[in-house]
Coordinates of C-alpha atoms in Angstrom, one line a residue:
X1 CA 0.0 0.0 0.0
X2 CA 1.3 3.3 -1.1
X3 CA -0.3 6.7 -0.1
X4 CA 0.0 10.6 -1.0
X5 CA -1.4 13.3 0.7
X6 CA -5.2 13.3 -0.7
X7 CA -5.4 15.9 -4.2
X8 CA -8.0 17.4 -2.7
X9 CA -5.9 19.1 -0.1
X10 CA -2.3 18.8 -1.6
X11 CA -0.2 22.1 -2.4
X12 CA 1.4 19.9 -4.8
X13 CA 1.5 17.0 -6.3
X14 CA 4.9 16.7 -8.5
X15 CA 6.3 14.9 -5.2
X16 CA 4.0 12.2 -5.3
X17 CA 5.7 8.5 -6.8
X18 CA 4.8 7.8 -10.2
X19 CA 6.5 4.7 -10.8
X20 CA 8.3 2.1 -8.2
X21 CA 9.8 -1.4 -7.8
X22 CA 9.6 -3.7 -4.8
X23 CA 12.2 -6.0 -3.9
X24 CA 13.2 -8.1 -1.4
X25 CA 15.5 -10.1 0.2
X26 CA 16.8 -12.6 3.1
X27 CA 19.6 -12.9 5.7
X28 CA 18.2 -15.2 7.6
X29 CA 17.0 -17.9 5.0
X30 CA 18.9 -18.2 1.9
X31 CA 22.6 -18.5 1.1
X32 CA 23.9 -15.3 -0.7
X33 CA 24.1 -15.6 -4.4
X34 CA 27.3 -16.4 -6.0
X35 CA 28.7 -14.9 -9.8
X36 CA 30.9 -16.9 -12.0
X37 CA 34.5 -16.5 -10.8
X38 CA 33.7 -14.8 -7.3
X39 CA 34.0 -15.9 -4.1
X40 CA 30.7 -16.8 -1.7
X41 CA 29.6 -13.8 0.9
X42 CA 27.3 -13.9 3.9
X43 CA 27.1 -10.0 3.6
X44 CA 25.6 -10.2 -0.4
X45 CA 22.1 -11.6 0.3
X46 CA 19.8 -12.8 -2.7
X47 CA 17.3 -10.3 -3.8
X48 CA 13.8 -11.2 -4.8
X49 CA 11.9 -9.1 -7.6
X50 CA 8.1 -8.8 -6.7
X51 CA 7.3 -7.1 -10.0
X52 CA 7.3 -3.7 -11.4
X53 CA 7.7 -0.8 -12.3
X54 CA 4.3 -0.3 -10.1
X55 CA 2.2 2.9 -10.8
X56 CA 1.2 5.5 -8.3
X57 CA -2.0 7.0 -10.2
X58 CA -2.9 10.5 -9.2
X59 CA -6.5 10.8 -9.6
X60 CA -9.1 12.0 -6.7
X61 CA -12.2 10.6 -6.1
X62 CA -11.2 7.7 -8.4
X63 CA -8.4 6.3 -7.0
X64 CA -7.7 7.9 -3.7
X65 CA -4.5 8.4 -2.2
X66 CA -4.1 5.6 -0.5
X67 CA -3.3 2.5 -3.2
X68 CA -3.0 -0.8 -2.1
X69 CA -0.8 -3.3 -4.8
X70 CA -0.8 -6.9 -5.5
X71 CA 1.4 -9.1 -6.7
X72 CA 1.6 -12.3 -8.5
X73 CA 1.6 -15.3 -6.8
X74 CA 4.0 -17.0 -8.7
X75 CA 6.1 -14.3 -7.1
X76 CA 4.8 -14.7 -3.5
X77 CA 7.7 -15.4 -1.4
X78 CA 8.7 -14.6 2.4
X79 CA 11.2 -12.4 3.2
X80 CA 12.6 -10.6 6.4
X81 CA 13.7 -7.4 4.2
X82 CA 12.2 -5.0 1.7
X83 CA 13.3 -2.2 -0.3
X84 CA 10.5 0.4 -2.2
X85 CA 13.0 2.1 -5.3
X86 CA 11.1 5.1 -6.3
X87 CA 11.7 5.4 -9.8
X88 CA 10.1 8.5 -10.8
X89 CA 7.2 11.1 -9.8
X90 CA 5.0 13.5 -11.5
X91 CA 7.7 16.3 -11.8
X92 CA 9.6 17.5 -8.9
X93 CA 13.2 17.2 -9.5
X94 CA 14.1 17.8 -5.8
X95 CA 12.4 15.2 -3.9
X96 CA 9.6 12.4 -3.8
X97 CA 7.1 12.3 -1.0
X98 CA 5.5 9.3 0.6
X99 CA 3.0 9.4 3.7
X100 CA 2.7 5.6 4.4

C-alpha cells in the first residue's frame, strides 16, 4: 500500500511516486548468491523481484490516495527485508514524497 497526501488538499502533487519497484530479500533464509568466478559472501544476500515498475495514479475521487498493490503469486515469497525504489514522480526534480 502506497499513499499521498489526498489531491483534494495537496499544495502539490509533483512529489507524489509515479513509478516504483519492490524487492526483497533474506539474511536469515537463503545463502547469498554467487557470480561466476567470485568468491561466496554472507554480507551479499539474494534479492527477490516482486514485480514492477508499479504505478502511483494520481487521480481524486477515483483512486484515492491511498493504493493498495498486488502481486503475482507466482512471485509470493517470504522475506525478512524489503526495499520500495522510487523510480520517478509527476515532476519535482528535488524530492519524492510518501505518507505511508
Amino acid at each position: 500500500t502506497v499513499e499521498h497526501v489526498h489531491a483534494d488538499v495537496a499544495y502539490d502533487l509533483s512529489s507524489a511516486p509515479k513509478q516504483f519497484a519492490v524487492s526483497g530479500w533474506n539474511r536469515t533464509r537463503e545463502p547469498p548468491p554467487v557470480a561466476v568466478g567470485t568468491k561466496r559472501s554472507n554480507k551479499e544476500p539474494r534479492s527477490h523481484d516482486f514485480g514492477g515498475p508499479l504505478r502511483y495514479e494520481l487521480g481524486g475521487e477515483l483512486r484515492g490516495a491511498t493504493q493498495t498493490f498486488s502481486f503475482d503469486e507466482k512471485n509470493a515469497k517470504a522475506v525478512d527485508h524489503v526495499r520500495f525504489t522510487v523510480l520517478s514522480n509527476y515532476g519535482n526534480l528535488e524530492y519524492t514524497c510518501l505518507y505511508r
